[in-house]
mmCIF file of C-alpha atoms in Angstrom:
data_model
loop_
_atom_site.group_PDB
_atom_site.id
_atom_site.type_symbol
_atom_site.label_atom_id
_atom_site.label_comp_id
_atom_site.label_asym_id
_atom_site.label_seq_id
_atom_site.Cartn_x
_atom_site.Cartn_y
_atom_site.Cartn_z
ATOM 1 C CA PRO A 921 -4.723 10.123 -3.497
ATOM 2 C CA VAL A 922 -5.592 12.929 -5.756
ATOM 3 C CA ALA A 923 -7.656 10.727 -7.922
ATOM 4 C CA SER A 924 -9.493 9.291 -4.838
ATOM 5 C CA LEU A 925 -10.223 12.847 -3.681
ATOM 6 C CA CYS A 926 -11.604 13.925 -7.102
ATOM 7 C CA PHE A 927 -13.849 10.747 -7.234
ATOM 8 C CA GLY A 928 -15.078 11.362 -3.787
ATOM 9 C CA ALA A 929 -15.834 15.023 -4.534
ATOM 10 C CA ALA A 930 -17.702 13.888 -7.823
ATOM 11 C CA CYS A 931 -19.685 11.246 -5.760
ATOM 12 C CA ILE A 932 -20.749 13.855 -3.255
ATOM 13 C CA TRP A 933 -21.716 16.249 -6.068
ATOM 14 C CA CYS A 934 -23.815 13.528 -7.779
ATOM 15 C CA THR A 935 -25.655 12.526 -4.610
ATOM 16 C CA ARG A 936 -26.934 15.999 -4.142
ATOM 17 C CA SER A 937 -29.648 15.281 -6.548
ATOM 18 C CA LEU A 938 -31.253 12.817 -4.149
ATOM 19 C CA ARG A 939 -32.310 10.599 -6.971
ATOM 20 C CA ILE A 940 -32.122 6.781 -6.175
ATOM 21 C CA ARG A 941 -30.698 5.969 -9.598
ATOM 22 C CA VAL A 942 -27.827 8.342 -9.078
ATOM 23 C CA ILE A 943 -27.156 7.054 -5.662
ATOM 24 C CA LYS A 944 -27.193 3.519 -6.862
ATOM 25 C CA ARG A 945 -24.623 4.509 -9.495
ATOM 26 C CA VAL A 946 -22.411 6.014 -6.973
ATOM 27 C CA ARG A 947 -22.619 2.974 -4.612
ATOM 28 C CA ASN A 948 -21.832 0.697 -7.650
ATOM 29 C CA PHE A 949 -18.767 2.952 -8.474
ATOM 30 C CA ARG A 950 -17.634 2.662 -4.690
ATOM 31 C CA ARG A 951 -17.886 -1.112 -5.050
ATOM 32 C CA PHE A 952 -15.708 -1.023 -8.165
ATOM 33 C CA VAL A 953 -13.110 1.194 -6.327
ATOM 34 C CA PHE A 954 -13.223 -1.231 -3.415
ATOM 35 C CA ILE A 955 -12.491 -4.174 -5.697
ATOM 36 C CA TRP A 956 -9.899 -2.265 -7.505
ATOM 37 C CA THR A 957 -8.129 -1.339 -4.142
ATOM 38 C CA VAL A 958 -8.137 -4.928 -3.026
ATOM 39 C CA LEU A 959 -6.770 -6.087 -6.452
ATOM 40 C CA TRP A 960 -4.022 -3.410 -6.577
ATOM 41 C CA PHE A 961 -2.841 -4.360 -2.960
ATOM 42 C CA PHE A 962 -2.741 -7.877 -3.878
ATOM 43 C CA LEU A 963 -0.891 -7.340 -7.303
ATOM 44 C CA VAL A 964 1.626 -5.090 -5.687
ATOM 45 C CA GLY A 965 2.058 -7.008 -2.233
ATOM 46 C CA LEU A 966 2.212 -10.569 -3.370
ATOM 47 C CA PRO A 967 4.757 -11.000 -5.797
ATOM 48 C CA MET A 968 8.003 -12.441 -4.741
ATOM 49 C CA GLN A 969 11.517 -11.829 -5.777
ATOM 50 C CA ILE A 970 13.904 -14.895 -5.732
ATOM 51 C CA VAL A 971 17.193 -13.568 -3.976
ATOM 52 C CA TYR A 972 20.383 -15.456 -4.561
ATOM 53 C CA VAL A 973 23.602 -15.198 -2.603
ATOM 54 C CA SER A 974 27.174 -16.312 -3.717
ATOM 55 C CA VAL A 975 28.680 -19.084 -1.470
ATOM 56 C CA PRO A 976 31.986 -20.824 -1.958
ATOM 57 C CA VAL A 977 31.972 -24.307 -3.360
ATOM 58 C CA VAL A 978 34.096 -25.550 -0.639
ATOM 59 C CA GLN A 979 32.578 -24.965 2.703
ATOM 60 C CA GLN A 980 35.668 -25.585 4.975
ATOM 61 C CA TRP A 981 36.869 -22.429 6.817
ATOM 62 C CA PRO A 982 40.394 -21.807 5.739
ATOM 63 C CA ILE A 983 39.686 -22.673 2.021
ATOM 64 C CA SER A 984 36.260 -20.744 1.847
ATOM 65 C CA GLU A 985 37.748 -17.396 2.810
ATOM 66 C CA ALA A 986 40.806 -17.681 0.454
ATOM 67 C CA PRO A 987 40.548 -15.307 -2.555
ATOM 68 C CA GLY A 988 39.810 -16.808 -6.075
ATOM 69 C CA ILE A 989 37.873 -19.891 -4.673
ATOM 70 C CA PRO A 990 34.914 -20.583 -7.121
ATOM 71 C CA THR A 991 31.465 -19.826 -5.884
ATOM 72 C CA LYS A 992 28.057 -21.001 -6.624
ATOM 73 C CA LEU A 993 24.636 -19.154 -6.514
ATOM 74 C CA THR A 994 22.199 -20.470 -4.088
ATOM 75 C CA ILE A 995 18.713 -19.218 -2.800
ATOM 76 C CA ASP A 996 19.149 -16.896 0.152
ATOM 77 C CA PRO A 997 18.398 -18.906 3.379
ATOM 78 C CA GLU A 998 16.952 -15.803 4.931
ATOM 79 C CA TRP A 999 14.220 -15.822 2.158
ATOM 80 C CA PRO A 1000 13.746 -19.414 1.159
ATOM 81 C CA ASN A 1001 10.207 -18.567 -0.356
ATOM 82 C CA GLY A 1002 11.342 -15.376 -2.031
ATOM 83 C CA LYS A 1003 11.641 -11.799 -0.691
ATOM 84 C CA PRO A 1004 8.497 -9.755 -1.182
ATOM 85 C CA HIS A 1005 8.735 -7.212 -4.042
ATOM 86 C CA VAL A 1006 7.626 -4.263 -1.866
ATOM 87 C CA CYS A 1007 10.845 -4.564 -0.038
ATOM 88 C CA GLY A 1008 12.825 -4.150 -3.189
ATOM 89 C CA ASP A 1009 10.773 -1.050 -4.091
ATOM 90 C CA ILE A 1010 11.380 0.533 -0.541
ATOM 91 C CA SER A 1011 14.990 -0.109 -0.936
ATOM 92 C CA GLU A 1012 15.296 1.268 -4.338
ATOM 93 C CA MET A 1013 13.570 4.503 -3.073
ATOM 94 C CA LYS A 1014 16.144 4.667 -0.186
ATOM 95 C CA HIS A 1015 19.010 4.157 -2.693
ATOM 96 C CA ARG A 1016 17.727 6.997 -4.953
ATOM 97 C CA LEU A 1017 17.197 9.277 -1.975
ATOM 98 C CA THR A 1018 20.742 8.809 -0.858
ATOM 99 C CA HIS A 1019 22.163 9.042 -4.351
ATOM 100 C CA SER A 1020 20.369 12.340 -4.764
ATOM 101 C CA LEU A 1021 21.647 13.586 -1.444
ATOM 102 C CA GLN A 1022 25.212 12.457 -2.368
ATOM 103 C CA ASN A 1023 25.108 14.151 -5.896
ATOM 104 C CA LYS A 1024 24.137 17.451 -4.060
ATOM 105 C CA SER A 1025 27.033 17.475 -1.734
ATOM 106 C CA LYS A 1026 30.409 18.677 -2.989
ATOM 107 C CA ASN A 1027 32.360 17.343 -0.111
ATOM 108 C CA ARG A 1028 33.796 13.837 -0.815
ATOM 109 C CA PHE A 1029 33.886 12.944 2.889
ATOM 110 C CA VAL A 1030 30.158 14.088 3.293
ATOM 111 C CA ARG A 1031 29.048 12.076 0.251
ATOM 112 C CA ARG A 1032 30.860 8.788 1.778
ATOM 113 C CA LEU A 1033 29.248 9.494 5.121
ATOM 114 C CA LEU A 1034 25.852 9.692 3.622
ATOM 115 C CA HIS A 1035 26.370 6.611 1.631
ATOM 116 C CA ILE A 1036 27.299 4.678 4.824
ATOM 117 C CA LEU A 1037 24.637 6.280 6.928
ATOM 118 C CA GLY A 1038 21.980 5.490 4.261
ATOM 119 C CA GLN A 1039 23.027 1.800 4.009
ATOM 120 C CA LYS A 1040 22.938 1.306 7.904
ATOM 121 C CA LEU A 1041 19.605 3.194 8.324
ATOM 122 C CA SER A 1042 17.966 1.225 5.531
ATOM 123 C CA LYS A 1043 18.669 -1.977 7.234
ATOM 124 C CA LYS A 1044 17.940 -0.893 10.919
ATOM 125 C CA VAL A 1045 15.064 1.665 10.356
ATOM 126 C CA LEU A 1046 12.922 -0.187 7.757
ATOM 127 C CA PRO A 1047 13.829 -3.994 7.648
ATOM 128 C CA CYS A 1048 11.889 -5.752 4.904
ATOM 129 C CA MET A 1049 9.464 -7.488 7.400
ATOM 130 C CA GLN A 1050 8.553 -4.247 8.899
ATOM 131 C CA VAL A 1051 7.903 -2.792 5.454
ATOM 132 C CA VAL A 1052 5.594 -5.861 4.478
ATOM 133 C CA ARG A 1053 3.876 -5.412 7.812
ATOM 134 C CA ILE A 1054 3.214 -1.529 7.296
ATOM 135 C CA PHE A 1055 2.102 -2.336 3.837
ATOM 136 C CA TRP A 1056 -0.672 -4.816 4.868
ATOM 137 C CA LEU A 1057 -1.658 -2.613 7.727
ATOM 138 C CA TRP A 1058 -2.089 0.259 5.390
ATOM 139 C CA MET A 1059 -4.427 -1.929 3.292
ATOM 140 C CA LEU A 1060 -6.460 -2.956 6.043
ATOM 141 C CA ALA A 1061 -6.666 0.719 7.140
ATOM 142 C CA GLU A 1062 -7.795 1.755 3.716
ATOM 143 C CA LEU A 1063 -10.301 -0.960 3.475
ATOM 144 C CA ALA A 1064 -11.848 -0.031 6.739
ATOM 145 C CA LEU A 1065 -12.293 3.490 5.584
ATOM 146 C CA LYS A 1066 -13.797 2.337 2.488
ATOM 147 C CA PHE A 1067 -16.272 -0.030 4.346
ATOM 148 C CA TYR A 1068 -17.222 2.972 6.532
ATOM 149 C CA CYS A 1069 -17.765 5.110 3.548
ATOM 150 C CA ALA A 1070 -19.997 2.377 1.938
ATOM 151 C CA SER A 1071 -22.046 2.020 5.193
ATOM 152 C CA VAL A 1072 -22.561 5.852 5.314
ATOM 153 C CA LEU A 1073 -23.664 5.772 1.640
ATOM 154 C CA GLY A 1074 -26.000 2.871 2.320
ATOM 155 C CA TYR A 1075 -27.478 4.648 5.232
ATOM 156 C CA PHE A 1076 -28.036 7.795 3.120
ATOM 157 C CA GLU A 1077 -29.823 5.702 0.437
ATOM 158 C CA LEU A 1078 -32.104 4.419 3.131
ATOM 159 C CA LEU A 1079 -32.752 7.974 4.231
ATOM 160 C CA VAL A 1080 -33.595 8.951 0.607
ATOM 161 C CA LEU A 1081 -35.804 5.992 0.215
ATOM 162 C CA ASN A 1082 -37.773 7.079 3.351
ATOM 163 C CA ASN A 1083 -38.445 10.611 1.952
ATOM 164 C CA SER A 1084 -35.612 12.338 3.673
ATOM 165 C CA ASP A 1085 -33.708 15.054 1.872
ATOM 166 C CA GLY A 1086 -30.399 14.099 3.651
ATOM 167 C CA ARG A 1087 -30.870 16.869 6.386
ATOM 168 C CA MET A 1088 -34.121 16.129 7.874
ATOM 169 C CA MET A 1089 -36.393 13.228 8.266
ATOM 170 C CA ILE A 1090 -40.002 13.023 9.371
ATOM 171 C CA GLY A 1091 -40.666 9.986 11.436
ATOM 172 C CA ASP A 1092 -38.700 7.648 13.681
ATOM 173 C CA PRO A 1093 -35.189 6.728 12.691
ATOM 174 C CA SER A 1094 -35.898 3.096 13.785
ATOM 175 C CA ASP A 1095 -38.341 2.859 11.050
ATOM 176 C CA LEU A 1096 -35.552 2.952 8.522
ATOM 177 C CA GLU A 1097 -35.205 -0.816 8.738
ATOM 178 C CA LYS A 1098 -38.744 -1.523 7.833
ATOM 179 C CA PRO A 1099 -39.471 -2.328 4.132
ATOM 180 C CA VAL A 1100 -40.082 0.599 1.899
ATOM 181 C CA GLY A 1101 -43.741 0.863 1.115
#
């Protein structure tokens, strides 16, 4: 976020010169940032993590519950195609948060309560499918904002091409769509 603000401020500062070459460079840079954003979201959001669960070898009820029965690892039926890696990142953040809160607490009862509360809240408040949905909605919102910024920059370029200084234009705004002569 800080880098985006710095780049945005640099782009605004560069376009103050009202030279077409500089505005085109800024537009090309914005295209690069857009492509980089899409690439980043796909590289972070698409990887899957195969989740295994341990199930007893014998599936009959009284025997499967007995202690010491051998188990085998199988793919989790809840995530047959793999669990999105974003979910693992969020759950690790939740575990680090609860762990840091537990370390700050000196009372053993409060630490245990925070641990149980953290586990239950992480499953109910932000389940994996909701995390994935929020992730992709954030991507769409950010891309929509980048499209809007690109359209404003394109309109600004049209204004400069039609001898405007960005504040005032002589003539009819409907003439902007006509070829530059």
